[in-house]
Coordinates of C-alpha atoms in Angstrom, one line a residue:
M1052 CA -8.9 -21.8 -10.1
T1053 CA -7.7 -18.2 -10.5
H1054 CA -4.6 -17.1 -8.6
I1055 CA -3.4 -13.3 -8.1
P1056 CA 0.3 -12.8 -8.9
L1057 CA 2.3 -11.9 -5.6
P1058 CA 4.6 -9.1 -6.4
S1059 CA 6.4 -7.6 -3.4
W1060 CA 5.0 -4.4 -2.0
A1061 CA 7.1 -1.5 -0.5
K1062 CA 6.7 -0.3 3.1
V1063 CA 6.0 3.2 3.4
A1064 CA 8.2 5.0 5.8
F1065 CA 7.0 6.7 9.1
A1066 CA 6.9 10.4 9.3
V1067 CA 8.3 12.2 12.3
A1068 CA 5.6 12.5 15.1
F1069 CA 5.2 16.0 16.6
T1070 CA 2.6 17.3 19.2
S1071 CA -0.2 15.5 20.9
M1072 CA -3.7 16.6 20.6
L1073 CA -7.2 15.3 21.6
L1074 CA -10.2 15.5 19.4
A1075 CA -13.6 14.1 20.0
S1076 CA -15.5 12.7 17.1
C1077 CA -18.7 11.0 17.0
G1078 CA -18.7 10.0 20.5
G1079 CA -15.5 8.2 20.1
S1080 CA -11.9 8.9 21.6
S1081 CA -9.0 9.7 19.4
S1082 CA -5.3 9.4 19.2
S1083 CA -3.8 12.6 17.9
T1084 CA -0.5 13.1 16.0
V1085 CA 0.2 16.1 14.0
T1086 CA 1.7 15.1 10.5
T1087 CA 2.3 17.0 7.5
A1088 CA 2.7 16.5 3.9
G1089 CA 4.1 19.0 1.6
T1090 CA 3.4 20.3 -2.0
T1091 CA 6.4 21.8 -3.5
T1092 CA 6.0 24.5 -6.5
T1093 CA 8.6 26.5 -8.2
D1094 CA 8.0 29.9 -9.9
T1095 CA 9.9 29.6 -13.1
T1096 CA 10.3 33.3 -13.3
T1097 CA 11.7 34.1 -10.2
G1098 CA 13.0 30.7 -9.3
T1099 CA 11.4 30.8 -6.0
T1100 CA 10.5 27.5 -4.3
T1101 CA 7.4 27.3 -2.1
T1102 CA 6.2 24.5 -0.1
T1103 CA 2.6 24.1 1.1
T1104 CA 2.0 21.7 3.8
T1105 CA -1.4 20.2 4.8
A1106 CA -1.7 18.7 8.1
I1107 CA -4.0 15.7 9.4
S1108 CA -4.1 16.3 13.3
T1109 CA -5.8 12.9 14.1
R1110 CA -4.7 9.5 12.8
S1111 CA -6.9 7.4 14.6
W1112 CA -10.3 7.3 16.3
K1113 CA -11.8 4.7 18.8
D1114 CA -15.1 3.6 19.5
V1115 CA -16.9 5.5 16.8
A1116 CA -20.6 4.8 16.9
Y1117 CA -21.7 3.8 13.4
A1118 CA -25.4 3.2 14.6
T1119 CA -27.4 3.8 17.7
T1120 CA -29.3 0.5 18.2
S1121 CA -26.7 -1.1 20.5
N1122 CA -23.6 -0.3 22.2
S1123 CA -22.0 -3.0 20.1
Q1124 CA -22.3 -0.9 16.9
K1125 CA -18.8 0.6 17.2
M1126 CA -15.7 1.0 15.2
D1127 CA -12.0 2.0 15.4
I1128 CA -10.5 4.0 12.6
Y1129 CA -6.8 3.8 11.7
L1130 CA -5.1 6.0 9.1
P1131 CA -1.6 5.3 7.7
A1132 CA 1.3 7.3 9.6
T1133 CA 1.9 9.6 6.4
G1134 CA -0.1 11.0 3.7
T1135 CA -3.1 13.3 3.6
G1136 CA -5.6 11.1 2.1
T1137 CA -8.2 10.5 0.8
F1138 CA -7.2 6.8 1.8
P1139 CA -8.6 3.6 0.2
T1140 CA -10.3 1.7 3.1
V1141 CA -10.4 -1.7 4.4
I1142 CA -12.9 -2.8 6.9
W1143 CA -11.8 -5.5 9.1
I1144 CA -14.6 -7.9 10.5
H1145 CA -13.5 -10.1 13.3
G1146 CA -14.4 -13.9 13.7
G1147 CA -15.6 -15.7 16.8
A1148 CA -18.6 -18.1 15.9
F1149 CA -20.9 -15.1 15.7
K1150 CA -20.9 -15.1 19.6
F1151 CA -17.7 -13.6 20.7
G1152 CA -14.7 -11.6 19.6
D1153 CA -13.9 -7.8 19.5
K1154 CA -12.5 -5.2 17.0
A1155 CA -9.2 -4.8 19.1
N1156 CA -6.1 -5.8 17.2
P1157 CA -7.2 -5.9 13.7
Q1158 CA -5.6 -8.3 11.2
S1159 CA -2.5 -6.9 9.3
L1160 CA -3.0 -3.4 10.6
T1161 CA 0.7 -2.5 10.2
A1162 CA 0.8 -4.1 6.8
L1163 CA -2.4 -2.4 5.7
N1164 CA -1.4 1.0 6.9
N1165 CA 2.2 0.9 5.8
A1166 CA 0.7 -0.1 2.2
G1167 CA -1.5 3.1 2.4
Y1168 CA -4.8 1.7 3.6
A1169 CA -7.2 3.3 6.2
V1170 CA -8.2 0.2 8.5
V1171 CA -11.6 0.2 10.1
S1172 CA -12.0 -2.3 12.5
V1173 CA -15.6 -3.2 13.5
N1174 CA -17.8 -4.6 16.2
Y1175 CA -21.3 -5.9 15.3
R1176 CA -24.2 -7.4 17.3
L1177 CA -23.3 -11.0 18.3
S1178 CA -25.9 -13.8 18.5
T1179 CA -26.0 -13.2 22.2
E1180 CA -27.6 -10.1 21.6
A1181 CA -29.6 -10.5 18.2
Q1182 CA -30.2 -12.9 15.4
W1183 CA -29.9 -13.0 11.9
S1184 CA -30.3 -10.6 9.9
A1185 CA -29.2 -8.0 12.5
Q1186 CA -25.6 -8.5 11.7
L1187 CA -26.3 -7.7 7.9
D1188 CA -28.0 -4.6 9.0
D1189 CA -25.0 -3.6 11.0
M1190 CA -22.6 -4.2 7.9
K1191 CA -25.0 -1.9 5.8
S1192 CA -24.8 0.7 8.5
I1193 CA -20.9 0.5 8.6
V1194 CA -20.6 1.3 4.9
T1195 CA -23.3 4.0 5.1
Y1196 CA -21.6 5.6 7.9
L1197 CA -18.2 5.6 6.0
R1198 CA -19.5 7.2 2.8
T1199 CA -21.4 9.8 4.8
N1200 CA -18.3 10.8 6.9
A1201 CA -15.7 9.9 4.5
A1202 CA -14.5 13.6 4.6
T1203 CA -14.0 13.7 8.2
Y1204 CA -12.0 10.7 8.3
H1205 CA -9.8 11.4 5.0
L1206 CA -11.3 8.2 3.5
N1207 CA -12.0 7.6 -0.1
P1208 CA -15.7 6.9 -0.2
D1209 CA -15.3 5.1 -3.7
K1210 CA -12.5 2.7 -2.6
I1211 CA -14.0 0.5 0.3
G1212 CA -13.0 -3.2 0.8
A1213 CA -14.2 -5.8 3.3
W1214 CA -12.0 -8.5 4.9
G1215 CA -13.0 -10.9 7.5
A1216 CA -12.1 -14.3 9.0
S1217 CA -14.4 -17.0 10.1
A1218 CA -17.8 -15.6 11.0
G1219 CA -16.2 -12.5 9.9
G1220 CA -15.5 -13.9 6.5
H1221 CA -19.1 -15.0 6.2
L1222 CA -20.1 -11.3 7.0
A1223 CA -17.6 -9.9 4.4
S1224 CA -18.9 -12.2 1.9
I1225 CA -22.5 -11.4 2.6
M1226 CA -21.6 -7.7 2.4
G1227 CA -20.1 -7.9 -1.0
I1228 CA -23.3 -9.6 -2.3
A1229 CA -26.2 -8.5 -0.5
L1230 CA -25.3 -4.7 -0.8
A1231 CA -24.2 -4.9 -4.3
N1232 CA -27.2 -3.4 -5.9
D1233 CA -27.1 -0.2 -4.0
P1234 CA -24.4 2.5 -4.8
A1235 CA -24.7 3.8 -1.4
T1236 CA -23.6 0.4 0.3
R1237 CA -21.8 -1.4 -2.5
I1238 CA -18.1 -2.1 -1.5
Q1239 CA -15.4 -2.6 -4.1
A1240 CA -13.5 -5.8 -3.0
A1241 CA -14.3 -8.7 -0.5
V1242 CA -11.9 -11.0 1.0
N1243 CA -13.1 -14.2 2.8
W1244 CA -11.0 -16.1 5.1
F1245 CA -12.5 -19.6 5.9
G1246 CA -15.9 -18.2 6.6
P1247 CA -19.0 -20.7 6.8
I1248 CA -21.0 -20.1 3.7
D1249 CA -23.6 -22.8 3.7
F1250 CA -24.8 -23.7 7.1
Y1251 CA -27.0 -26.5 6.2
N1252 CA -24.3 -28.4 4.4
M1253 CA -21.2 -27.7 6.8
D1254 CA -21.6 -31.0 8.6
A1255 CA -21.5 -33.2 5.3
D1256 CA -18.7 -31.0 3.9
M1257 CA -16.5 -31.8 7.2
L1258 CA -17.5 -35.5 6.9
A1259 CA -16.3 -35.5 3.3
T1260 CA -12.6 -34.4 4.3
N1261 CA -9.9 -36.5 5.8
V1262 CA -9.6 -33.9 8.7
T1263 CA -10.8 -35.0 12.1
R1264 CA -13.2 -32.2 13.3
C1265 CA -12.4 -30.1 16.3
T1266 CA -15.7 -28.7 17.1
G1267 CA -19.3 -30.2 17.5
A1268 CA -21.8 -30.6 14.5
N1269 CA -22.8 -27.3 13.1
G1270 CA -26.1 -28.6 12.5
A1271 CA -26.6 -29.4 16.3
A1272 CA -29.3 -27.0 18.4
D1273 CA -26.1 -25.6 20.3
S1274 CA -23.9 -24.7 17.3
P1275 CA -22.9 -21.1 16.5
E1276 CA -24.8 -21.2 13.4
S1277 CA -27.9 -22.5 14.9
A1278 CA -27.7 -19.7 17.8
L1279 CA -27.3 -17.1 14.9
I1280 CA -30.5 -18.1 13.1
G1281 CA -32.4 -18.8 16.2
A1282 CA -33.2 -22.4 15.3
T1283 CA -31.5 -25.8 15.0
V1284 CA -29.7 -25.8 11.5
S1285 CA -30.3 -29.4 10.7
E1286 CA -34.0 -29.1 11.1
N1287 CA -34.6 -25.6 9.7
K1288 CA -33.1 -25.4 6.0
S1289 CA -35.1 -22.6 5.0
K1290 CA -33.9 -20.5 7.9
A1291 CA -30.3 -21.6 7.6
D1292 CA -30.3 -20.8 3.8
A1293 CA -31.7 -17.3 4.7
A1294 CA -28.5 -16.5 6.2
S1295 CA -26.3 -18.0 3.4
P1296 CA -24.3 -15.7 0.9
L1297 CA -25.3 -18.3 -1.6
T1298 CA -29.0 -17.3 -1.3
Y1299 CA -28.6 -13.5 -1.8
L1300 CA -26.1 -14.5 -4.8
A1301 CA -28.9 -16.6 -6.4
A1302 CA -31.3 -13.5 -6.3
L1303 CA -28.9 -11.0 -7.9
P1304 CA -29.6 -10.1 -11.7
T1305 CA -26.5 -10.9 -13.6
T1306 CA -26.2 -7.2 -14.3
T1307 CA -25.3 -6.5 -10.7
P1308 CA -21.9 -4.7 -10.4
L1309 CA -20.7 -7.4 -7.9
P1310 CA -17.4 -6.6 -6.4
P1311 CA -14.3 -9.1 -7.0
F1312 CA -13.9 -11.7 -4.2
Y1313 CA -10.6 -13.6 -2.9
M1314 CA -11.4 -16.7 -1.0
F1315 CA -8.6 -18.3 1.3
H1316 CA -9.2 -21.6 3.2
G1317 CA -6.8 -24.0 4.9
L1318 CA -7.1 -27.5 3.6
L1319 CA -6.4 -28.9 7.4
D1320 CA -9.3 -26.6 8.7
C1321 CA -10.9 -28.9 11.4
N1322 CA -13.8 -26.1 12.0
I1323 CA -15.1 -25.3 8.5
A1324 CA -14.3 -27.4 5.5
P1325 CA -12.7 -25.8 2.3
A1326 CA -15.8 -26.9 0.2
Q1327 CA -17.6 -24.0 2.0
S1328 CA -15.3 -21.5 0.4
E1329 CA -15.0 -23.4 -2.9
R1330 CA -18.9 -23.4 -3.3
L1331 CA -19.2 -19.6 -3.2
H1332 CA -16.1 -19.2 -5.3
N1333 CA -17.6 -21.5 -8.0
A1334 CA -21.1 -20.1 -7.6
I1335 CA -20.0 -16.5 -8.2
Q1336 CA -17.7 -17.6 -11.3
A1337 CA -20.6 -19.5 -12.7
K1338 CA -22.9 -16.5 -12.6
F1339 CA -20.6 -13.6 -12.9
G1340 CA -17.4 -14.8 -14.8
N1341 CA -14.0 -16.3 -13.6
A1342 CA -12.6 -12.7 -13.1
K1343 CA -15.0 -11.9 -10.2
S1344 CA -13.6 -14.5 -7.9
N1345 CA -10.1 -15.9 -6.7
Y1346 CA -9.6 -18.9 -4.6
M1347 CA -6.3 -19.8 -2.7
P1348 CA -6.3 -23.0 -1.0
I1349 CA -3.6 -23.0 1.9
A1350 CA -2.2 -26.7 1.7
N1351 CA -0.8 -26.5 5.5
G1352 CA -3.5 -24.1 6.7
T1353 CA -5.9 -24.7 9.6
H1354 CA -8.5 -22.4 10.9
G1355 CA -6.4 -19.2 10.7
A1356 CA -3.1 -20.8 11.9
G1357 CA -0.5 -22.9 10.1
D1358 CA 0.5 -21.4 6.8
F1359 CA -2.0 -18.7 7.3
K1360 CA 0.7 -17.1 9.5
Q1361 CA 3.1 -17.0 6.5
T1362 CA 3.8 -13.8 4.8
Y1363 CA 2.8 -14.8 1.3
V1364 CA -0.9 -15.2 2.3
E1365 CA -1.0 -11.7 3.7
T1366 CA 0.9 -10.4 0.7
A1367 CA -1.7 -12.1 -1.5
V1368 CA -4.5 -10.2 0.3
I1369 CA -2.7 -6.8 -0.1
D1370 CA -1.9 -7.2 -3.7
F1371 CA -5.5 -8.1 -4.5
L1372 CA -6.7 -5.0 -2.6
N1373 CA -4.2 -2.8 -4.5
L1374 CA -5.5 -4.3 -7.8
H1375 CA -9.2 -3.2 -6.9
L1376 CA -8.8 -0.3 -4.4
K1377 CA -6.0 1.6 -5.8
Q1378 CA -6.7 1.7 -9.6

């Protein structure tokens, strides 16, 4: 098991906000604050000091359309309060059993912005609207849109990471793997918080723990995973496997520039057993080397609660992102 050291990270001070403006962009609304950053130069002959300021007039955009197939294909973009970019970017992918959830209130927004990251919180087509692999298509469209429009939003197109929880953890994982062979869609880091990885074996993995499950069987006809693939998981292994990051991983050549991963899973999770994250972590290390995946079991963590609320978990994520998106 590989761990990332947890050095403390400094918070960036907020700049003074001046005038409010409105800017329409890509069909989305925006929140505007004029903020300036200065570059100071001194003429060594005359001793004259000149400060040149560069302004970013808009620091956030809401409901930006990254595709046009569905009204669900929207994102919110939040820049740090200071700095002129270009900013390394973290895509936040919400959970919700693939059938509910929203991009509002992204995880660790303030901490990520204070650490110098642009945060892109995304919606995607839920299982009530479209079955797999529409969600993977949405992840691809998100990265493509951000790279194509990086200059508009002051983003660094070469430093994009994905972080998701539960269903979002599954999508962050599959995004890191399935899109790795294409430079246009490849991301540079992936963080999986307790996502389902191997649908067909979820029930067996939960039975092998000492934790009393708090949901119905994942292989049942009415499970979230069955709704996603459009078939009963326990009766359709091939369709279940077609939505697994493990399947996409197995298909990759060993020369693929896979991004680094960090898995987090609560040992008291009563929805998804830790073996799910462990299986992907072990498979990545076996194929691409130990440096490509890290795993942190959260001893008193449940499904996003318990010790997941402790600062050290958030700090570990940001330290990992710093290592791969800022160097």
